[in-house]
Amino acid sequence: MIGILGAGAFGTALAVALGQAGRQVRLWARDARTVAQMQETRRNDKVLPGVDLPKTVSVHAEIAEIGGGEAVLLAIPMQTLAGALDLYPEIGQGTPLVACCKGVDLTSLRGPVALIRDRRPESVAAILTGPSFAVDIARGLPTALTLAATDRGAELQDLLSTPTLRLYRTDDITGAELGGALKNVVAIAAGAVIGAGLGDSARAALMTRGYAEMVRLAMALGARPETLAGLSGLGDLVLTCTSTQSRNFRFGLSLGQGTGFDPSITVEGVATASAVLRLAEARGVDMPITAMVDALASGRIALNDAIGQLMSRPLKQE
């Protein structure tokens, strides 16, 4: 049995994919009304309209009911991960915990695996990340992800792979975490470029220089550059910077267009930009695009001023 903490779009999509592959899945949702609705309709139409839950997926309101299996997937936002682990001590207890979120914790400046290890030292900690939209996974469209783990990685890879969900394994947890986190920041910038009408050439340049920032910080923190060139880095960057399915890209679009954005939608890249800048400054890593995203998102700078500052930086060798 596989437990999934969080019945948002990604958690529900993973439940569907694993259930369709014959896995027994227990999906937990925080809201009792959501649980009742999903139990009755066998759907989660709020986040994945029209997608039926397989018979092997059960939906639960009691947190204790999703533990005790082969693994628990933590499909909750990065900035709530630490609080959830503290609030629900029954989750884990020796069961492998796989983070399915992307970002850097604002309080500790640590990634999801470090947060899990701090709070569940007896459990194997891993992260599942890479280029994926929930709706594609739920529809059974071919998707490839990275599973980063230093222990029991092959076992978890076999457990979580399906005919339509192909997992590649790495032991470079830092690289996988940072690729997934930092691409959201670049996606906000890419969205702002398109929203402001600056064109696809500008977006391509932004993505390339943003990728350079990702690699610089990741290597400064001990990651391997080849990890950033893989699914969890470059692959996720391409997807997130080129599709309006990406919440971070859409948020950037709103910045570029000068329009409002729904505050109820989680945009992980905003918090990540703030946290990453603190990490970069402590290690002397130059991240001008990240700095501009942080300033734009907080309203400290106007878009035209941000573009001007980036374009007027000293010329240098690539």
Tab-separated table of C-alpha atoms in Angstrom:
chain	number	residue	atom	x	y	z
A	1	MET	CA	0.000	0.000	0.000
A	2	ILE	CA	1.121	3.535	-0.824
A	3	GLY	CA	-0.104	6.478	1.224
A	4	ILE	CA	-0.418	9.973	-0.223
A	5	LEU	CA	-0.634	13.012	2.033
A	6	GLY	CA	-2.428	15.756	0.129
A	7	ALA	CA	-5.309	15.556	-2.344
A	8	GLY	CA	-4.425	18.553	-4.466
A	9	ALA	CA	-3.936	18.192	-8.193
A	10	PHE	CA	-0.540	16.486	-8.010
A	11	GLY	CA	-1.382	14.163	-5.124
A	12	THR	CA	-4.631	13.122	-6.786
A	13	ALA	CA	-2.896	12.609	-10.130
A	14	LEU	CA	-0.273	10.367	-8.538
A	15	ALA	CA	-3.039	8.388	-6.847
A	16	VAL	CA	-4.760	7.921	-10.213
A	17	ALA	CA	-1.578	6.832	-12.002
A	18	LEU	CA	-0.522	4.423	-9.276
A	19	GLY	CA	-4.051	3.091	-8.882
A	20	GLN	CA	-4.372	2.460	-12.612
A	21	ALA	CA	-1.174	0.428	-12.388
A	22	GLY	CA	-2.796	-1.803	-9.764
A	23	ARG	CA	-1.224	-0.291	-6.643
A	24	GLN	CA	-3.318	-0.005	-3.508
A	25	VAL	CA	-3.367	3.701	-2.652
A	26	ARG	CA	-4.730	5.572	0.352
A	27	LEU	CA	-5.186	9.276	-0.351
A	28	TRP	CA	-5.598	11.724	2.525
A	29	ALA	CA	-7.292	15.130	2.255
A	30	ARG	CA	-7.354	17.714	5.024
A	31	ASP	CA	-10.899	18.916	4.350
A	32	ALA	CA	-13.583	16.453	5.455
A	33	ARG	CA	-16.013	17.830	2.850
A	34	THR	CA	-13.510	17.129	0.105
A	35	VAL	CA	-13.091	13.589	1.397
A	36	ALA	CA	-16.862	13.013	1.456
A	37	GLN	CA	-17.260	14.420	-2.046
A	38	MET	CA	-14.437	12.258	-3.431
A	39	GLN	CA	-15.792	9.148	-1.718
A	40	GLU	CA	-19.235	9.752	-3.214
A	41	THR	CA	-18.325	10.836	-6.743
A	42	ARG	CA	-14.966	9.037	-7.090
A	43	ARG	CA	-13.576	12.279	-8.520
A	44	ASN	CA	-11.745	15.398	-7.386
A	45	ASP	CA	-13.394	17.780	-9.811
A	46	LYS	CA	-12.092	20.887	-8.060
A	47	VAL	CA	-8.532	20.178	-9.230
A	48	LEU	CA	-8.851	17.404	-11.854
A	49	PRO	CA	-12.303	17.627	-13.434
A	50	GLY	CA	-13.527	14.568	-15.250
A	51	VAL	CA	-10.838	12.201	-13.917
A	52	ASP	CA	-12.146	9.082	-12.155
A	53	LEU	CA	-10.341	7.492	-9.235
A	54	PRO	CA	-9.445	3.828	-9.828
A	55	LYS	CA	-11.046	1.230	-7.581
A	56	THR	CA	-7.701	0.610	-5.877
A	57	VAL	CA	-7.650	4.195	-4.520
A	58	SER	CA	-9.401	4.956	-1.236
A	59	VAL	CA	-9.865	8.442	0.218
A	60	HIS	CA	-9.411	9.152	3.923
A	61	ALA	CA	-9.910	11.929	6.444
A	62	GLU	CA	-7.950	10.216	9.241
A	63	ILE	CA	-4.219	10.813	8.887
A	64	ALA	CA	-3.280	7.582	10.654
A	65	GLU	CA	-4.967	5.559	7.909
A	66	ILE	CA	-2.395	6.423	5.248
A	67	GLY	CA	0.659	5.224	7.190
A	68	GLY	CA	2.106	1.773	7.644
A	69	GLY	CA	2.482	0.928	3.952
A	70	GLU	CA	5.431	0.677	1.590
A	71	ALA	CA	5.846	4.457	1.296
A	72	VAL	CA	4.093	7.755	1.967
A	73	LEU	CA	4.180	10.485	-0.682
A	74	LEU	CA	4.092	14.011	0.723
A	75	ALA	CA	2.154	15.935	-1.942
A	76	ILE	CA	1.820	19.215	-0.047
A	77	PRO	CA	3.305	22.694	-0.661
A	78	MET	CA	6.933	23.231	0.339
A	79	GLN	CA	6.207	25.989	2.823
A	80	THR	CA	3.757	23.774	4.757
A	81	LEU	CA	5.881	20.614	4.772
A	82	ALA	CA	7.690	21.212	8.063
A	83	GLY	CA	4.460	22.155	9.820
A	84	ALA	CA	2.661	19.066	8.531
A	85	LEU	CA	5.433	16.758	9.741
A	86	ASP	CA	5.297	18.416	13.152
A	87	LEU	CA	1.497	18.322	13.296
A	88	TYR	CA	1.154	14.681	12.255
A	89	PRO	CA	3.822	12.674	14.121
A	90	GLU	CA	2.132	9.425	13.093
A	91	ILE	CA	3.265	9.947	9.499
A	92	GLY	CA	6.517	8.137	8.903
A	93	GLN	CA	7.457	5.932	11.835
A	94	GLY	CA	10.012	4.065	9.726
A	95	THR	CA	8.050	4.187	6.467
A	96	PRO	CA	9.895	5.780	3.507
A	97	LEU	CA	8.754	9.370	3.008
A	98	VAL	CA	8.910	10.802	-0.512
A	99	ALA	CA	8.587	14.570	-0.909
A	100	CYS	CA	6.575	15.669	-3.952
A	101	CYS	CA	7.084	19.412	-3.547
A	102	LYS	CA	9.566	21.910	-4.950
A	103	GLY	CA	11.200	24.805	-3.177
A	104	VAL	CA	13.348	25.966	-0.275
A	105	ASP	CA	11.922	26.381	3.216
A	106	LEU	CA	11.839	30.081	4.109
A	107	THR	CA	12.562	29.508	7.782
A	108	SER	CA	15.423	27.006	7.660
A	109	LEU	CA	16.642	27.576	4.058
A	110	ARG	CA	16.628	23.812	3.624
A	111	GLY	CA	15.101	21.501	1.040
A	112	PRO	CA	12.323	18.955	1.656
A	113	VAL	CA	14.586	15.948	2.209
A	114	ALA	CA	16.522	17.728	4.963
A	115	LEU	CA	13.244	18.688	6.645
A	116	ILE	CA	12.098	15.068	6.568
A	117	ARG	CA	15.404	13.794	7.940
A	118	ASP	CA	15.321	16.305	10.778
A	119	ARG	CA	11.858	15.231	11.879
A	120	ARG	CA	11.868	11.538	10.928
A	121	PRO	CA	15.474	10.349	11.314
A	122	GLU	CA	14.289	6.743	11.402
A	123	SER	CA	12.660	6.988	7.945
A	124	VAL	CA	14.164	6.869	4.469
A	125	ALA	CA	13.753	10.323	2.877
A	126	ALA	CA	13.527	10.879	-0.878
A	127	ILE	CA	12.158	13.360	-3.392
A	128	LEU	CA	10.142	12.868	-6.572
A	129	THR	CA	10.565	15.764	-8.978
A	130	GLY	CA	10.825	16.680	-12.647
A	131	PRO	CA	8.799	17.970	-15.606
A	132	SER	CA	5.182	17.100	-14.991
A	133	PHE	CA	1.722	18.589	-14.989
A	134	ALA	CA	-0.872	16.852	-12.859
A	135	VAL	CA	-3.431	16.683	-15.644
A	136	ASP	CA	-0.979	14.841	-17.924
A	137	ILE	CA	-0.176	12.268	-15.254
A	138	ALA	CA	-3.856	11.761	-14.453
A	139	ARG	CA	-4.728	11.288	-18.140
A	140	GLY	CA	-2.075	8.602	-18.474
A	141	LEU	CA	0.139	10.631	-20.808
A	142	PRO	CA	3.809	9.559	-20.861
A	143	THR	CA	5.764	11.347	-18.126
A	144	ALA	CA	9.337	10.932	-16.871
A	145	LEU	CA	10.454	12.067	-13.415
A	146	THR	CA	13.532	11.960	-11.206
A	147	LEU	CA	13.569	10.058	-7.933
A	148	ALA	CA	16.419	11.224	-5.709
A	149	ALA	CA	17.379	9.015	-2.766
A	150	THR	CA	20.519	7.801	-1.053
A	151	ASP	CA	18.895	4.710	0.451
A	152	ARG	CA	16.411	2.191	-1.023
A	153	GLY	CA	16.297	4.195	-4.236
A	154	ALA	CA	15.930	1.190	-6.531
A	155	GLU	CA	13.143	-0.218	-4.382
A	156	LEU	CA	11.222	3.070	-4.445
A	157	GLN	CA	11.854	3.435	-8.172
A	158	ASP	CA	10.206	0.069	-8.827
A	159	LEU	CA	7.344	0.833	-6.441
A	160	LEU	CA	6.429	4.192	-7.948
A	161	SER	CA	7.024	3.547	-11.657
A	162	THR	CA	4.044	2.698	-13.851
A	163	PRO	CA	3.558	1.996	-17.568
A	164	THR	CA	3.004	5.739	-18.144
A	165	LEU	CA	5.156	7.180	-15.335
A	166	ARG	CA	8.852	6.454	-15.869
A	167	LEU	CA	11.231	7.232	-13.008
A	168	TYR	CA	14.959	7.824	-13.322
A	169	ARG	CA	17.042	7.423	-10.179
A	170	THR	CA	19.825	9.590	-8.741
A	171	ASP	CA	21.570	9.926	-5.399
A	172	ASP	CA	22.207	13.655	-5.923
A	173	ILE	CA	19.437	14.912	-3.663
A	174	THR	CA	20.775	18.481	-3.560
A	175	GLY	CA	20.837	18.758	-7.351
A	176	ALA	CA	17.354	17.305	-7.768
A	177	GLU	CA	15.902	19.547	-5.070
A	178	LEU	CA	17.493	22.726	-6.391
A	179	GLY	CA	16.578	22.011	-10.007
A	180	GLY	CA	12.923	21.704	-9.078
A	181	ALA	CA	13.034	24.746	-6.818
A	182	LEU	CA	14.991	27.170	-8.962
A	183	LYS	CA	13.174	26.502	-12.229
A	184	ASN	CA	10.045	28.005	-10.633
A	185	VAL	CA	11.885	31.284	-10.115
A	186	VAL	CA	13.035	31.360	-13.735
A	187	ALA	CA	9.496	30.486	-14.861
A	188	ILE	CA	8.160	33.605	-13.149
A	189	ALA	CA	10.735	35.677	-15.020
A	190	ALA	CA	9.877	33.943	-18.305
A	191	GLY	CA	6.196	34.642	-17.771
A	192	ALA	CA	6.946	38.310	-17.088
A	193	VAL	CA	8.930	38.516	-20.336
A	194	ILE	CA	6.046	37.107	-22.384
A	195	GLY	CA	3.447	39.112	-20.462
A	196	ALA	CA	5.323	42.310	-21.214
A	197	GLY	CA	5.403	41.450	-24.927
A	198	LEU	CA	9.178	41.104	-25.140
A	199	GLY	CA	9.006	38.037	-27.379
A	200	ASP	CA	10.229	34.468	-27.585
A	201	SER	CA	13.832	35.439	-28.279
A	202	ALA	CA	13.946	37.286	-24.968
A	203	ARG	CA	12.383	34.302	-23.236
A	204	ALA	CA	15.006	31.961	-24.694
A	205	ALA	CA	17.779	34.241	-23.472
A	206	LEU	CA	16.155	34.514	-20.047
A	207	MET	CA	15.825	30.734	-19.738
A	208	THR	CA	19.454	30.210	-20.724
A	209	ARG	CA	20.846	32.751	-18.292
A	210	GLY	CA	18.448	31.503	-15.637
A	211	TYR	CA	19.761	27.991	-16.127
A	212	ALA	CA	23.289	29.328	-15.630
A	213	GLU	CA	22.161	30.737	-12.267
A	214	MET	CA	20.638	27.399	-11.312
A	215	VAL	CA	23.889	25.567	-12.029
A	216	ARG	CA	26.039	28.139	-10.211
A	217	LEU	CA	24.099	27.889	-6.970
A	218	ALA	CA	23.631	24.132	-7.156
A	219	MET	CA	27.349	23.531	-7.595
A	220	ALA	CA	28.134	25.940	-4.746
A	221	LEU	CA	25.914	23.783	-2.536
A	222	GLY	CA	27.548	20.529	-3.602
A	223	ALA	CA	25.298	19.325	-6.423
A	224	ARG	CA	26.556	17.703	-9.609
A	225	PRO	CA	26.092	19.755	-12.807
A	226	GLU	CA	24.855	16.725	-14.733
A	227	THR	CA	21.858	16.498	-12.390
A	228	LEU	CA	20.844	20.030	-13.365
A	229	ALA	CA	21.133	18.989	-17.028
A	230	GLY	CA	18.608	16.220	-16.445
A	231	LEU	CA	14.869	15.942	-15.907
A	232	SER	CA	14.838	17.619	-12.513
A	233	GLY	CA	16.668	20.683	-13.829
A	234	LEU	CA	16.682	21.486	-17.537
A	235	GLY	CA	13.695	19.272	-18.320
A	236	ASP	CA	11.516	20.912	-15.684
A	237	LEU	CA	12.787	24.361	-16.662
A	238	VAL	CA	11.726	23.930	-20.292
A	239	LEU	CA	8.243	22.718	-19.345
A	240	THR	CA	7.576	25.360	-16.721
A	241	CYS	CA	8.821	28.300	-18.791
A	242	THR	CA	6.791	27.468	-21.891
A	243	SER	CA	3.301	26.526	-20.732
A	244	THR	CA	0.414	28.414	-19.181
A	245	GLN	CA	-0.374	25.251	-17.232
A	246	SER	CA	2.468	26.351	-14.949
A	247	ARG	CA	1.246	28.452	-12.016
A	248	ASN	CA	4.631	30.162	-11.760
A	249	PHE	CA	4.610	31.067	-15.451
A	250	ARG	CA	1.040	32.402	-15.176
A	251	PHE	CA	2.025	34.472	-12.157
A	252	GLY	CA	4.879	35.942	-14.183
A	253	LEU	CA	2.470	36.678	-17.021
A	254	SER	CA	0.325	38.673	-14.620
A	255	LEU	CA	3.369	40.657	-13.504
A	256	GLY	CA	4.303	41.397	-17.104
A	257	GLN	CA	0.751	42.399	-18.021
A	258	GLY	CA	0.201	44.400	-14.854
A	259	THR	CA	-2.889	42.398	-13.906
A	260	GLY	CA	-3.957	40.745	-10.655
A	261	PHE	CA	-3.371	37.114	-9.766
A	262	ASP	CA	-5.562	34.815	-7.672
A	263	PRO	CA	-3.993	34.858	-4.178
A	264	SER	CA	-5.426	31.427	-3.385
A	265	ILE	CA	-3.117	29.797	-5.958
A	266	THR	CA	0.187	28.579	-4.551
A	267	VAL	CA	3.160	30.079	-6.423
A	268	GLU	CA	6.192	28.309	-4.958
A	269	GLY	CA	8.672	30.404	-6.930
A	270	VAL	CA	7.924	33.559	-4.926
A	271	ALA	CA	9.027	32.116	-1.593
A	272	THR	CA	11.835	30.208	-3.288
A	273	ALA	CA	13.309	33.389	-4.777
A	274	SER	CA	13.456	34.999	-1.353
A	275	ALA	CA	15.008	31.953	0.314
A	276	VAL	CA	17.465	31.293	-2.503
A	277	LEU	CA	18.786	34.842	-2.456
A	278	ARG	CA	19.769	34.393	1.176
A	279	LEU	CA	21.564	31.167	0.317
A	280	ALA	CA	23.310	32.771	-2.642
A	281	GLU	CA	24.438	35.841	-0.726
A	282	ALA	CA	25.919	33.687	2.022
A	283	ARG	CA	28.034	31.872	-0.582
A	284	GLY	CA	28.857	34.782	-2.848
A	285	VAL	CA	26.873	33.443	-5.811
A	286	ASP	CA	25.619	36.030	-8.318
A	287	MET	CA	21.925	35.507	-9.200
A	288	PRO	CA	20.622	38.655	-10.926
A	289	ILE	CA	17.485	37.056	-12.398
A	290	THR	CA	16.474	35.615	-9.041
A	291	ALA	CA	17.056	39.001	-7.427
A	292	MET	CA	14.831	40.697	-9.981
A	293	VAL	CA	12.062	38.117	-9.533
A	294	ASP	CA	12.155	38.662	-5.777
A	295	ALA	CA	12.010	42.438	-6.236
A	296	LEU	CA	9.195	42.223	-8.804
A	297	ALA	CA	7.080	39.812	-6.764
A	298	SER	CA	7.391	41.981	-3.667
A	299	GLY	CA	6.618	45.180	-5.577
A	300	ARG	CA	9.974	46.781	-4.811
A	301	ILE	CA	10.730	47.408	-8.485
A	302	ALA	CA	8.738	48.055	-11.665
A	303	LEU	CA	9.057	45.685	-14.614
A	304	ASN	CA	10.647	48.249	-16.941
A	305	ASP	CA	13.258	49.082	-14.309
A	306	ALA	CA	14.011	45.384	-13.795
A	307	ILE	CA	14.498	44.864	-17.537
A	308	GLY	CA	16.721	47.910	-17.750
A	309	GLN	CA	18.927	46.764	-14.899
A	310	LEU	CA	19.386	43.302	-16.399
A	311	MET	CA	20.140	44.645	-19.883
A	312	SER	CA	22.635	47.208	-18.588
A	313	ARG	CA	24.756	44.759	-16.605
A	314	PRO	CA	28.440	44.767	-17.612
A	315	LEU	CA	29.217	42.788	-20.761
A	316	LYS	CA	31.119	39.567	-20.098
A	317	GLN	CA	32.158	36.236	-21.536
A	318	GLU	CA	29.422	33.586	-21.488
